[in-house]
Amino acid sequence: MDHIRNFCIIAHIDHGKSTLADRLLMKTGTVSERDFQNQVLDDMDLERERGITIKSHAIQMVHYHEGKKYALNLIDTPGHVDFSYEVSRSIAACEGALLVVDATQGIQAQTISVLYQAIENNLEIIPVLNKMDSESAMPEDVKDQIVDLIGCERDSILEASGKTGQGIDEVLEAIINRVPAPKGDPGAPLQALIFDSVFNNFRGIYAYFRIFNGTIRKGELVKFFNTKKEYNADEIGVLALKNEPRDVLSAGDVGYIISGIKASKEVKVGDTVTTVANPCDKPISGFEDVKPMVFAGIYPVDADDYEDLRASIEKLQLNDASLTFIPESSAALGFGFRCGFLGLLHMEIIQERLDREFDMDVITTVPNVSYKVVTNKGELIDVHNPSGLPESNYIERIEEPYIVAQVISQSEYVGSIMKLCLDKRGILKSQVYLTSNRVELTFEMPLAEIVFDFYDKLKSISKGYASFDYHPLDYKKADLVRLDILLNGEMVDALSTLIHRDNAYDFGRRMVEKLKELIPRQQFDIAIQAAIGAKVIARETVKAVRKDVTAKCYGGDISRKRKLLEKQKKGKKRMRQVGNVEIPQTAFLAVLKLD
C-alpha cells in the first residue's frame, strides 16, 4: 500500500486539466505515442466536439521513482458547474488533489468551490500553475492569489505547462512525496466504494470501485450493501487505458468488477461492495444523494418508443448518477418522463446523448424548477411541473428555491453584473475585492431566474471574464402565478410556466407572438392566448387559409355571394370544432430562446 497514490485533478473549466493529464500519461508511458491523441481520457464524441470534460475518468499509471515502482491512480474531473456531482464522487475516492490554476486567468469561481469540497474531505492539495508557456501568463500575481486562498508556502506551488510538458517531472515527484499513501487493512472484511459504473452491451454493468479495507479475489461471491444482491466476481482488474484483469485487489486499489449484472437498478453509485463469506458491519458513508436543480419533461416523438426511452434513460443513469427521472403524462404529448438535471448544459448533454448513443427522438418541454406549495389546509406539496399546481383558491402561499450565487469578475464589469443580477430579483449580499482588480460578488437569487439564459448573459456582459458558481440555499415565499397557453381555448399543458407576477404579462405577450410565427396556418382561424387562471392577458390569431368561393360569381345579385360566404363560414366553424392544432417541436424550443 505504501506504493499506491490516489489523486484527482480539480480546476475551473478550461484551465487545462485534461491536457495536464495527457502529459502525465505520456510521461509514465501509460499511453504509447501511437495511441496518443489530445485529451486522451475524453472518450465521448460530445466531449471532443465541445472541448469539455463531461465524465470523470479513472486510469492507473505506473511510475518508477528512486528505483521503486509506484501505482498512481488518477481521476480526471469535469470543470463545469453542471457536472459538480462527478467531482464530488472523484474526491471521495482519493487522498490528494492537484489544484490546477491557469496562469493567464488566475483563480475563478469553480476553483474555489471545488477546493472547499477537497478540503472538507481532508485531501492533500498540491497547487499547480498551468499554461506557464503562454505569453500572457502572470505567475507572480496568480501565486499571490493561491497563497491567499489556501495559505500554502509560496515555494510549494509548482509551475507547469500541459502543452509543452514543462514541470511534469516535478508534478509526479510531488504526487509521490506529498500525497499520503492510502490507509486501510487488507486483512479486514472487504469494504469497497462504487464511484462510477458503465453499461456494456455484451458483458452487462462494469462497476468502478475504490477498496478502503479488505481484499477481493476473482470468482469470489460478493454482495452489494444497499441492494442486498449477491454476485460472482467474474472479472476484477485495474483501469489502465484498456482494462487489465487481475486475480486479487486489496485495500487502497482502484479497479473494476464485472459480474454479469444486466439490470441497472441493481448498481447504485455510492454503494458498498463486500464479500458474502466475511461481510463488513456497516457501509462506507458514500456521497449524499444529488439534488436536481432544473426539471424538464422528456417525451418520445413516437408514443410506441416509451419503453425504449425508459431503458435508454436507465442506462444513461448508470453512467451519470446525477440524472433523476419519474414517469409522467401530458395531454399534449402523451407518456414520458419528468427528469431532474443539475443545470441547462447537463440537460442539453443528456438530450444529445439520448440521440447519439440510443438513437432516441425526444421532445423536451420547458425547463423549470421545483416549488413548494402550502395549501390553506396546511398541507405541503412539492410541485415539479406547472400543471401539478392546485387551483389558486386552495393555495395559501408558494415557496420557490433560492441559491447563493458567487460571481468573480474584473472590477470594470461590476456595474453591469450587478444590474443583471438585480433585474433577476437578486439581493446583493457581499462584495469582496480579492485583488485590486478582481471582485467576488455574492447574491441571493431565485433559482428560476438563472435557469434559462443567465449564464450566457453573464458571459457576454463581462466579455467572458466572469466566472459563476452557485449552491442551494433554501425556499422562500414568492408571488408566483401559472401562465397557461391556450390554442382555440384548449390548454397546452407542456407550454405552461410558473412565473413571477411582475414578469407574467411581458412573458405572455412575447410567447404568443413567437407561437404565431411558428404554428402553421390551418383551414380555420387559430386563437393563441396567454392566460392567468380565467383572465386572458394576451392574444394573437393565426389567420385561416381561405379559398375564394365567390370567384365564379361575376356581377349579379349580392345575396348569391352572401349565400356562398355563409356556407363557407359554417364549414369553417364545423372544421374548427373537430380540427386539432399540431404544435411543432420548434415551438417548445423557441420558448427557451425567448429573450
Coordinates of C-alpha atoms in Angstrom, one line a residue:
M1 CA 0.0 0.0 0.0
D2 CA 3.0 2.3 0.5
H3 CA 3.5 2.4 -3.2
I4 CA -0.1 3.4 -4.2
R5 CA -1.2 7.0 -4.6
N6 CA -4.8 8.0 -5.4
F7 CA -5.3 11.6 -6.6
C8 CA -7.6 13.7 -8.8
I9 CA -7.2 16.8 -10.8
I10 CA -9.5 19.7 -10.0
A11 CA -9.9 23.1 -11.6
H12 CA -12.2 25.7 -13.1
I13 CA -13.5 24.9 -16.6
D14 CA -10.8 25.3 -19.3
H15 CA -7.8 25.6 -17.0
G16 CA -6.1 22.7 -18.7
K17 CA -6.9 19.6 -16.6
S18 CA -7.2 17.1 -19.4
T19 CA -4.1 18.4 -21.2
L20 CA -2.1 18.0 -17.9
A21 CA -3.5 14.5 -17.6
D22 CA -2.3 13.7 -21.1
R23 CA 1.3 14.8 -20.2
L24 CA 1.2 12.6 -17.1
L25 CA 0.0 9.6 -19.1
M26 CA 2.8 10.2 -21.7
K27 CA 5.5 10.7 -19.1
T28 CA 4.7 7.5 -17.3
G29 CA 4.4 5.5 -20.6
T30 CA 0.7 4.6 -19.9
V31 CA -0.2 5.8 -23.4
S32 CA 2.1 4.9 -26.3
E33 CA 3.0 7.5 -28.9
R34 CA 0.8 5.6 -31.4
D35 CA -2.3 5.6 -29.3
F36 CA -1.9 9.2 -28.2
Q37 CA -4.5 11.8 -29.1
N38 CA -5.2 15.1 -27.4
Q39 CA -7.5 14.8 -24.3
V40 CA -6.9 11.1 -24.4
L41 CA -9.2 10.4 -21.5
D42 CA -12.2 12.3 -23.0
D43 CA -13.6 9.3 -25.0
M44 CA -17.1 10.6 -25.8
D45 CA -17.6 12.3 -29.2
L46 CA -19.5 15.1 -27.4
E47 CA -16.5 15.8 -25.1
R48 CA -14.2 16.2 -28.1
E49 CA -16.6 18.4 -30.1
R50 CA -17.3 20.8 -27.3
G51 CA -13.8 20.6 -25.7
I52 CA -15.2 20.0 -22.2
T53 CA -15.0 17.0 -19.9
I54 CA -18.4 15.6 -19.1
K55 CA -17.4 12.4 -17.2
S56 CA -14.7 11.7 -14.6
H57 CA -12.2 9.2 -16.0
A58 CA -10.1 6.9 -13.8
I59 CA -6.8 5.5 -15.0
Q60 CA -3.8 3.8 -13.4
M61 CA -0.3 4.9 -14.2
V62 CA 2.9 3.0 -13.2
H63 CA 5.9 5.2 -12.4
Y64 CA 9.4 4.4 -11.2
H65 CA 10.9 6.8 -8.6
E66 CA 14.3 6.3 -7.0
G67 CA 14.2 2.7 -8.1
K68 CA 10.8 1.9 -6.6
K69 CA 7.6 1.1 -8.6
Y70 CA 4.6 3.2 -7.7
A71 CA 1.0 2.8 -8.9
L72 CA -0.6 6.2 -9.4
N73 CA -4.4 6.2 -9.7
L74 CA -5.6 9.4 -11.5
I75 CA -9.1 10.6 -11.8
D76 CA -9.6 13.5 -14.2
T77 CA -12.7 15.5 -13.4
P78 CA -15.0 17.9 -15.2
G79 CA -14.8 21.7 -14.5
H80 CA -18.4 22.9 -15.4
V81 CA -20.7 23.6 -12.5
D82 CA -23.4 21.3 -14.0
F83 CA -21.1 18.3 -13.5
S84 CA -20.1 19.1 -9.9
Y85 CA -21.5 15.8 -8.7
E86 CA -18.9 13.9 -10.8
V87 CA -16.2 15.9 -9.0
S88 CA -17.6 15.1 -5.5
R89 CA -17.5 11.4 -6.3
S90 CA -13.9 11.6 -7.5
I91 CA -12.9 13.4 -4.4
A92 CA -14.4 10.7 -2.2
A93 CA -12.2 8.1 -3.8
C94 CA -8.8 10.0 -3.4
E95 CA -6.3 11.1 -0.8
G96 CA -4.8 14.0 -2.8
A97 CA -5.7 16.6 -5.4
L98 CA -3.8 18.6 -8.0
L99 CA -5.4 22.0 -7.9
V100 CA -4.7 23.4 -11.4
V101 CA -4.9 27.1 -11.8
D102 CA -4.5 28.8 -15.2
A103 CA -1.5 31.2 -15.0
T104 CA -3.2 33.6 -17.5
Q105 CA -6.6 33.8 -15.7
G106 CA -6.0 33.2 -12.1
I107 CA -8.4 31.8 -9.5
Q108 CA -12.1 31.6 -10.7
A109 CA -15.4 30.7 -9.1
Q110 CA -15.3 27.0 -9.5
T111 CA -11.7 26.8 -8.4
I112 CA -12.8 28.0 -5.0
S113 CA -16.0 25.8 -4.7
V114 CA -14.2 22.6 -5.8
L115 CA -11.2 23.4 -3.5
Y116 CA -13.6 23.7 -0.5
Q117 CA -15.0 20.2 -1.3
A118 CA -11.5 18.8 -1.4
I119 CA -10.6 20.4 1.9
E120 CA -13.8 19.0 3.6
N121 CA -12.6 15.6 2.6
N122 CA -9.1 16.2 4.1
L123 CA -7.3 15.8 0.8
E124 CA -3.7 16.9 0.4
I125 CA -3.8 19.9 -2.0
I126 CA -0.9 20.3 -4.5
P127 CA -1.3 23.7 -6.3
V128 CA -0.1 23.6 -9.9
L129 CA 0.2 26.8 -12.0
N130 CA -0.6 25.6 -15.6
K131 CA -0.1 27.3 -19.0
M132 CA 3.3 28.8 -17.9
D133 CA 4.4 28.8 -21.6
S134 CA 1.7 31.4 -22.5
E135 CA 2.9 34.9 -23.2
S136 CA 0.1 36.3 -21.1
A137 CA 0.9 34.3 -18.0
M138 CA 1.1 36.3 -14.7
P139 CA 2.8 33.8 -12.4
E140 CA 3.6 36.2 -9.6
D141 CA 0.1 37.6 -9.3
V142 CA -1.6 34.2 -9.5
K143 CA 0.8 32.8 -6.9
D144 CA -0.3 35.6 -4.6
Q145 CA -3.9 34.6 -5.1
I146 CA -3.1 30.9 -4.4
V147 CA -1.2 31.7 -1.2
D148 CA -4.2 34.0 -0.1
L149 CA -6.7 31.2 -0.9
I150 CA -5.1 28.1 0.7
G151 CA -2.3 29.6 2.9
C152 CA 0.4 27.3 1.4
E153 CA 4.1 28.1 1.2
R154 CA 4.9 30.0 -1.9
D155 CA 7.7 27.6 -2.8
S156 CA 5.2 24.6 -2.8
I157 CA 3.4 26.0 -5.9
L158 CA 4.5 24.0 -8.9
E159 CA 4.9 25.7 -12.3
A160 CA 4.0 23.5 -15.3
S161 CA 2.7 23.5 -18.8
G162 CA 0.4 20.8 -20.1
K163 CA 1.1 21.9 -23.7
T164 CA 5.0 21.7 -23.6
G165 CA 5.5 19.2 -20.8
Q166 CA 7.4 21.7 -18.6
G167 CA 7.4 20.8 -14.9
I168 CA 5.7 17.4 -15.3
D169 CA 8.6 15.6 -13.5
E170 CA 8.2 17.9 -10.5
V171 CA 4.4 17.2 -10.5
L172 CA 5.0 13.4 -10.4
E173 CA 7.6 13.8 -7.7
A174 CA 5.2 16.0 -5.6
I175 CA 2.4 13.3 -6.0
I176 CA 4.7 10.6 -4.7
N177 CA 6.2 12.7 -1.9
R178 CA 3.2 14.8 -0.8
V179 CA 0.0 12.7 -1.4
P180 CA -0.4 10.3 1.6
A181 CA -0.5 6.5 0.8
P182 CA -4.0 5.1 1.3
K183 CA -4.8 3.8 4.8
G184 CA -6.7 0.5 5.3
D185 CA -6.3 -3.1 6.5
P186 CA -6.0 -5.7 3.7
G187 CA -6.9 -8.4 6.3
A188 CA -10.2 -6.8 7.4
P189 CA -13.6 -7.6 5.8
L190 CA -14.0 -6.1 2.3
Q191 CA -15.3 -2.5 2.0
A192 CA -15.2 -1.0 -1.5
L193 CA -17.0 2.2 -2.5
I194 CA -18.6 2.3 -6.0
F195 CA -17.8 5.7 -7.5
D196 CA -18.9 5.1 -11.1
S197 CA -20.4 2.5 -13.5
V198 CA -20.9 1.9 -17.2
F199 CA -23.1 -0.4 -19.3
N200 CA -21.6 -2.8 -21.8
N201 CA -24.0 -4.5 -24.2
F202 CA -22.0 -7.8 -24.1
R203 CA -20.9 -8.1 -20.5
G204 CA -23.5 -6.1 -18.6
I205 CA -22.5 -3.5 -16.0
Y206 CA -18.9 -2.6 -15.1
A207 CA -18.8 -1.1 -11.6
Y208 CA -15.7 1.0 -10.8
F209 CA -14.7 0.9 -7.1
R210 CA -12.1 2.0 -4.6
I211 CA -11.2 -0.5 -1.9
F212 CA -10.9 1.0 1.6
N213 CA -10.4 -2.2 3.6
G214 CA -10.0 -5.9 2.8
T215 CA -9.2 -7.9 -0.3
I216 CA -11.2 -9.1 -3.3
R217 CA -10.4 -12.2 -5.4
K218 CA -11.6 -13.2 -8.8
G219 CA -14.5 -15.6 -8.7
E220 CA -15.4 -14.7 -5.1
L221 CA -19.1 -14.2 -4.1
V222 CA -19.7 -10.6 -3.3
K223 CA -22.7 -8.6 -2.0
F224 CA -23.9 -5.1 -2.7
F225 CA -24.8 -3.5 0.6
N226 CA -27.8 -1.3 -0.4
T227 CA -29.5 -3.7 -2.8
K228 CA -28.6 -6.9 -0.8
K229 CA -27.9 -8.7 -4.1
E230 CA -25.2 -11.3 -4.4
Y231 CA -23.0 -11.9 -7.4
N232 CA -19.8 -13.8 -8.5
A233 CA -16.9 -11.5 -9.3
D234 CA -16.4 -12.9 -12.8
E235 CA -13.6 -10.5 -13.5
I236 CA -11.8 -7.9 -11.5
G237 CA -8.9 -5.6 -12.6
V238 CA -7.3 -2.2 -12.7
L239 CA -8.3 0.7 -15.0
A240 CA -5.4 1.3 -17.4
L241 CA -6.1 2.6 -20.9
K242 CA -7.6 -0.8 -21.6
N243 CA -9.0 -2.7 -18.6
E244 CA -6.3 -5.1 -17.2
P245 CA -7.7 -8.2 -15.4
R246 CA -6.1 -9.2 -12.0
D247 CA -6.6 -12.1 -9.7
V248 CA -6.5 -10.1 -6.4
L249 CA -7.1 -6.4 -5.5
S250 CA -6.6 -5.2 -1.9
A251 CA -7.0 -2.1 0.2
G252 CA -6.0 1.2 -1.5
D253 CA -6.6 -0.2 -5.0
V254 CA -8.9 1.4 -7.6
G255 CA -10.4 -1.1 -10.0
Y256 CA -13.5 -2.5 -11.7
I257 CA -15.7 -5.5 -11.3
I258 CA -17.8 -7.4 -13.9
S259 CA -20.4 -9.8 -12.5
G260 CA -22.9 -10.0 -15.4
I261 CA -25.4 -7.6 -13.9
K262 CA -28.0 -6.7 -16.5
A263 CA -30.5 -4.6 -14.6
S264 CA -29.3 -1.0 -14.0
K265 CA -31.4 -0.7 -10.8
E266 CA -29.1 -3.2 -9.1
V267 CA -26.0 -0.9 -9.1
K268 CA -26.1 2.3 -7.2
V269 CA -23.3 4.8 -7.2
G270 CA -22.2 5.3 -3.6
D271 CA -23.0 1.7 -2.7
T272 CA -20.5 -0.5 -0.8
V273 CA -19.3 -3.9 -2.1
T274 CA -18.4 -6.6 0.5
T275 CA -17.9 -10.4 0.4
V276 CA -20.6 -12.9 1.4
A277 CA -18.2 -15.1 3.3
N278 CA -16.9 -12.3 5.5
P279 CA -19.2 -9.2 5.3
C280 CA -18.4 -5.8 6.8
D281 CA -20.6 -4.4 9.5
K282 CA -21.5 -1.1 8.0
P283 CA -21.3 0.6 4.6
I284 CA -18.8 3.3 3.8
S285 CA -20.6 6.7 4.1
G286 CA -20.8 7.4 0.4
F287 CA -21.8 10.8 -1.1
E288 CA -25.2 12.4 -0.4
D289 CA -27.9 12.0 -2.9
V290 CA -27.9 14.5 -5.7
K291 CA -30.3 17.4 -5.6
P292 CA -31.6 18.3 -9.1
M293 CA -31.8 22.0 -9.9
V294 CA -33.8 22.0 -13.2
F295 CA -36.7 19.8 -14.2
A296 CA -38.0 19.2 -17.7
G297 CA -40.3 16.6 -19.3
I298 CA -38.7 14.3 -21.9
Y299 CA -41.3 12.6 -24.2
P300 CA -40.7 10.2 -27.2
V301 CA -41.8 11.7 -30.5
D302 CA -43.4 8.4 -31.3
A303 CA -45.6 7.1 -28.4
D304 CA -44.6 3.5 -29.2
D305 CA -41.0 4.3 -28.1
Y306 CA -41.9 4.8 -24.5
E307 CA -40.4 1.6 -23.1
D308 CA -37.3 2.0 -25.2
L309 CA -36.9 5.6 -23.8
R310 CA -37.2 4.2 -20.3
A311 CA -34.5 1.6 -20.9
S312 CA -32.2 4.3 -22.5
I313 CA -32.6 6.7 -19.6
E314 CA -31.9 3.9 -17.1
K315 CA -28.6 3.0 -18.9
L316 CA -27.7 6.7 -19.0
Q317 CA -28.4 7.0 -15.3
L318 CA -25.8 4.3 -14.7
N319 CA -23.2 6.4 -16.4
D320 CA -24.5 9.7 -15.0
A321 CA -25.8 9.3 -11.4
S322 CA -26.9 12.9 -11.2
L323 CA -29.8 12.3 -13.6
T324 CA -33.1 11.6 -11.9
F325 CA -36.4 10.6 -13.5
I326 CA -40.0 9.7 -12.8
P327 CA -42.8 8.8 -15.3
E328 CA -45.4 11.4 -16.1
S329 CA -48.1 12.0 -18.7
S330 CA -49.2 15.1 -20.6
A331 CA -52.4 15.7 -22.5
A332 CA -50.4 17.3 -25.4
L333 CA -47.5 14.9 -25.6
G334 CA -48.7 11.5 -24.2
F335 CA -46.5 9.5 -21.8
G336 CA -43.0 10.5 -20.9
F337 CA -40.6 11.2 -18.0
R338 CA -40.0 14.1 -15.7
C339 CA -36.3 14.4 -15.5
G340 CA -34.2 16.3 -13.0
F341 CA -30.9 17.8 -14.1
L342 CA -28.1 19.8 -12.4
G343 CA -28.4 22.6 -15.0
L344 CA -29.2 23.6 -18.6
L345 CA -25.9 22.3 -20.0
H346 CA -26.5 19.0 -18.3
M347 CA -30.0 18.8 -19.8
E348 CA -28.6 19.6 -23.3
I349 CA -25.9 16.9 -22.9
I350 CA -28.4 14.3 -21.8
Q351 CA -30.7 15.1 -24.8
E352 CA -27.7 14.8 -27.2
R353 CA -26.6 11.5 -25.6
L354 CA -30.1 10.0 -25.9
D355 CA -30.0 10.9 -29.6
R356 CA -26.4 9.7 -30.3
E357 CA -26.0 6.7 -28.1
F358 CA -29.5 5.3 -28.1
D359 CA -31.0 6.8 -31.3
M360 CA -34.0 8.2 -29.5
D361 CA -36.0 11.1 -30.9
V362 CA -37.4 13.1 -28.0
I363 CA -39.3 16.3 -27.3
T364 CA -38.2 18.3 -24.2
T365 CA -40.6 20.6 -22.5
V366 CA -39.8 24.0 -21.0
P367 CA -37.3 23.5 -18.1
N368 CA -38.4 24.8 -14.7
V369 CA -37.5 24.3 -11.0
S370 CA -39.4 22.6 -8.2
Y371 CA -41.7 24.7 -5.9
K372 CA -43.3 24.0 -2.5
V373 CA -47.0 24.9 -2.2
V374 CA -48.6 25.3 1.2
T375 CA -52.4 24.8 0.8
N376 CA -55.0 26.5 3.0
K377 CA -55.4 23.2 4.9
G378 CA -51.7 23.4 5.9
E379 CA -50.5 20.6 3.6
L380 CA -47.1 20.9 1.9
I381 CA -47.0 19.8 -1.7
D382 CA -43.8 19.6 -4.0
V383 CA -44.6 20.8 -7.4
H384 CA -42.2 19.9 -10.2
N385 CA -44.5 20.8 -13.0
P386 CA -46.8 23.8 -13.5
S387 CA -49.7 21.5 -14.4
G388 CA -49.4 19.9 -10.9
L389 CA -50.2 23.3 -9.2
P390 CA -53.5 23.2 -7.3
E391 CA -56.3 25.8 -8.1
S392 CA -55.4 29.3 -6.8
N393 CA -58.3 29.3 -4.3
Y394 CA -56.7 26.3 -2.5
I395 CA -53.2 27.9 -2.3
E396 CA -52.1 29.8 0.8
R397 CA -48.5 30.5 -0.4
I398 CA -46.0 29.3 -2.9
E399 CA -42.3 29.0 -2.0
E400 CA -39.5 28.9 -4.6
P401 CA -35.9 27.7 -4.2
Y402 CA -33.2 30.3 -3.7
I403 CA -29.5 29.9 -4.3
V404 CA -26.3 31.7 -3.2
A405 CA -24.6 32.8 -6.4
Q406 CA -20.9 33.8 -6.4
V407 CA -19.6 35.8 -9.4
I408 CA -15.9 36.5 -9.7
S409 CA -15.0 39.1 -12.3
Q410 CA -12.8 42.1 -13.2
S411 CA -13.8 45.3 -11.4
E412 CA -14.7 47.2 -14.5
Y413 CA -17.7 44.9 -15.1
V414 CA -19.2 45.2 -11.6
G415 CA -21.9 47.7 -12.5
S416 CA -23.3 45.7 -15.4
I417 CA -23.1 42.4 -13.5
M418 CA -25.0 44.0 -10.5
K419 CA -27.7 45.3 -12.9
L420 CA -28.1 41.8 -14.4
C421 CA -28.5 40.1 -11.0
L422 CA -30.8 42.8 -9.5
D423 CA -33.0 42.6 -12.7
K424 CA -33.2 38.8 -11.9
R425 CA -34.6 39.6 -8.5
G426 CA -31.2 39.1 -6.8
I427 CA -30.2 40.6 -3.5
L428 CA -26.6 41.7 -3.1
K429 CA -25.1 40.1 0.0
S430 CA -21.4 41.0 -0.2
Q431 CA -18.7 42.5 -2.4
V432 CA -15.1 41.5 -1.8
Y433 CA -12.0 42.7 -3.6
L434 CA -9.8 39.6 -4.0
T435 CA -7.1 41.7 -5.6
S436 CA -7.0 45.3 -6.8
N437 CA -9.0 44.4 -10.0
R438 CA -10.8 41.2 -9.2
V439 CA -14.1 41.2 -7.3
E440 CA -16.2 38.5 -5.8
L441 CA -19.9 39.4 -5.7
T442 CA -22.3 37.2 -3.7
F443 CA -26.0 37.3 -4.4
E444 CA -29.1 35.5 -3.1
M445 CA -31.3 34.8 -6.2
P446 CA -34.3 32.7 -7.1
L447 CA -33.1 29.6 -8.9
A448 CA -35.8 30.0 -11.6
E449 CA -34.2 33.2 -12.8
I450 CA -30.9 31.6 -13.7
V451 CA -32.4 28.5 -15.4
F452 CA -32.8 30.0 -18.8
D453 CA -30.1 32.3 -20.1
F454 CA -28.4 33.9 -17.1
Y455 CA -25.0 32.3 -17.7
D456 CA -25.0 33.3 -21.4
K457 CA -25.8 36.9 -20.5
L458 CA -23.2 37.0 -17.7
K459 CA -20.5 35.8 -20.1
S460 CA -21.5 38.4 -22.8
I461 CA -21.6 41.4 -20.5
S462 CA -18.3 40.5 -18.9
K463 CA -16.6 39.7 -22.3
G464 CA -16.1 36.1 -21.0
Y465 CA -14.2 37.1 -17.8
A466 CA -16.8 36.4 -15.2
S467 CA -17.0 33.0 -13.6
F468 CA -20.1 31.8 -11.9
D469 CA -20.8 29.2 -9.2
Y470 CA -23.9 28.6 -7.0
H471 CA -25.2 26.3 -4.3
P472 CA -28.7 25.9 -3.0
L473 CA -29.9 28.0 0.0
D474 CA -33.5 27.2 0.9
Y475 CA -37.1 28.0 -0.1
K476 CA -38.7 31.5 0.3
K477 CA -42.2 32.8 -0.3
A478 CA -42.8 34.3 -3.7
D479 CA -45.6 35.9 -5.7
L480 CA -45.9 33.4 -8.5
V481 CA -48.7 32.7 -11.0
R482 CA -49.2 30.0 -13.5
L483 CA -49.2 31.3 -17.1
D484 CA -51.1 29.0 -19.5
I485 CA -51.1 29.0 -23.2
L486 CA -54.4 28.2 -24.9
L487 CA -54.9 27.2 -28.5
N488 CA -58.5 27.6 -29.6
G489 CA -59.5 27.6 -25.9
E490 CA -57.6 24.3 -25.3
M491 CA -54.8 24.5 -22.7
V492 CA -51.4 23.1 -23.9
D493 CA -50.0 21.8 -20.6
A494 CA -46.5 21.4 -21.9
L495 CA -46.2 25.1 -22.5
S496 CA -47.4 26.2 -19.1
T497 CA -44.9 28.1 -16.9
L498 CA -44.8 29.3 -13.3
I499 CA -43.6 32.9 -13.4
H500 CA -43.3 35.9 -11.1
R501 CA -46.5 38.1 -11.3
D502 CA -44.5 41.2 -12.4
N503 CA -43.0 39.4 -15.4
A504 CA -46.1 37.5 -16.5
Y505 CA -47.7 40.0 -18.9
D506 CA -44.5 40.7 -20.7
F507 CA -43.6 37.0 -21.0
G508 CA -47.1 36.0 -22.1
R509 CA -47.1 38.7 -24.8
R510 CA -43.7 37.6 -26.2
M511 CA -44.8 33.9 -26.0
V512 CA -48.0 34.4 -28.2
E513 CA -46.1 36.5 -30.7
K514 CA -43.5 33.8 -31.0
L515 CA -46.0 31.0 -31.4
K516 CA -47.9 32.9 -34.1
E517 CA -44.7 32.8 -36.2
L518 CA -44.2 29.1 -35.6
I519 CA -47.6 27.5 -35.8
P520 CA -48.5 26.7 -39.4
R521 CA -51.8 28.1 -40.9
Q522 CA -54.7 25.8 -41.0
Q523 CA -58.1 25.9 -42.8
F524 CA -59.5 27.7 -39.8
D525 CA -58.5 30.6 -37.5
I526 CA -56.4 29.6 -34.5
A527 CA -56.6 31.8 -31.4
I528 CA -53.4 31.8 -29.4
Q529 CA -54.0 33.1 -25.9
A530 CA -51.9 33.6 -22.8
A531 CA -54.0 33.4 -19.6
I532 CA -53.5 33.5 -15.9
G533 CA -56.4 31.5 -14.5
A534 CA -59.5 32.6 -16.3
K535 CA -58.1 36.0 -17.3
V536 CA -56.6 36.3 -20.8
I537 CA -53.7 38.7 -20.8
A538 CA -52.5 38.4 -24.5
R539 CA -53.8 37.1 -27.7
E540 CA -52.7 36.6 -31.3
T541 CA -54.6 35.0 -34.2
V542 CA -53.2 32.8 -36.9
K543 CA -55.4 33.6 -39.9
A544 CA -57.1 30.8 -41.9
V545 CA -56.0 29.8 -45.4
R546 CA -59.1 30.7 -47.4
K547 CA -60.4 29.7 -50.8
D548 CA -62.1 32.4 -52.8
V549 CA -65.5 30.8 -53.1
T550 CA -67.1 33.8 -54.9
A551 CA -64.7 33.7 -57.8
K552 CA -67.4 32.2 -60.1
C553 CA -70.0 34.9 -59.4
Y554 CA -69.2 37.9 -61.6
G555 CA -71.8 40.7 -61.4
G556 CA -75.3 39.7 -60.4
D557 CA -77.0 39.8 -57.1
I558 CA -75.0 40.3 -53.8
S559 CA -77.2 37.8 -52.0
R560 CA -75.8 35.0 -54.2
K561 CA -72.3 35.8 -53.0
R562 CA -73.5 36.2 -49.4
K563 CA -75.0 32.7 -49.5
L564 CA -71.7 31.2 -50.6
L565 CA -69.8 33.0 -47.9
E566 CA -72.2 32.0 -45.2
K567 CA -71.9 28.4 -46.4
Q568 CA -68.1 28.6 -46.2
K569 CA -68.4 30.2 -42.7
K570 CA -70.5 27.3 -41.4
G571 CA -68.0 24.8 -42.8
K572 CA -65.1 26.6 -41.2
K573 CA -66.9 26.7 -37.9
R574 CA -67.5 22.9 -38.0
M575 CA -63.9 22.3 -39.1
R576 CA -62.7 24.3 -36.1
Q577 CA -64.7 22.1 -33.7
V578 CA -63.2 18.9 -35.0
G579 CA -59.8 20.2 -36.2
N580 CA -56.8 20.0 -33.9
V581 CA -53.6 22.0 -34.0
E582 CA -50.3 20.3 -34.2
I583 CA -47.6 22.1 -32.3
P584 CA -44.1 21.8 -34.0
Q585 CA -41.1 20.8 -31.8
T586 CA -39.6 24.2 -32.6
A587 CA -42.3 25.9 -30.7
F588 CA -41.3 24.1 -27.4
L589 CA -37.7 25.0 -28.0
A590 CA -38.4 28.6 -29.0
V591 CA -39.7 29.3 -25.5
L592 CA -36.2 28.7 -24.3
K593 CA -34.7 31.2 -26.7
L594 CA -37.2 34.0 -25.8
D595 CA -35.1 37.0 -24.9

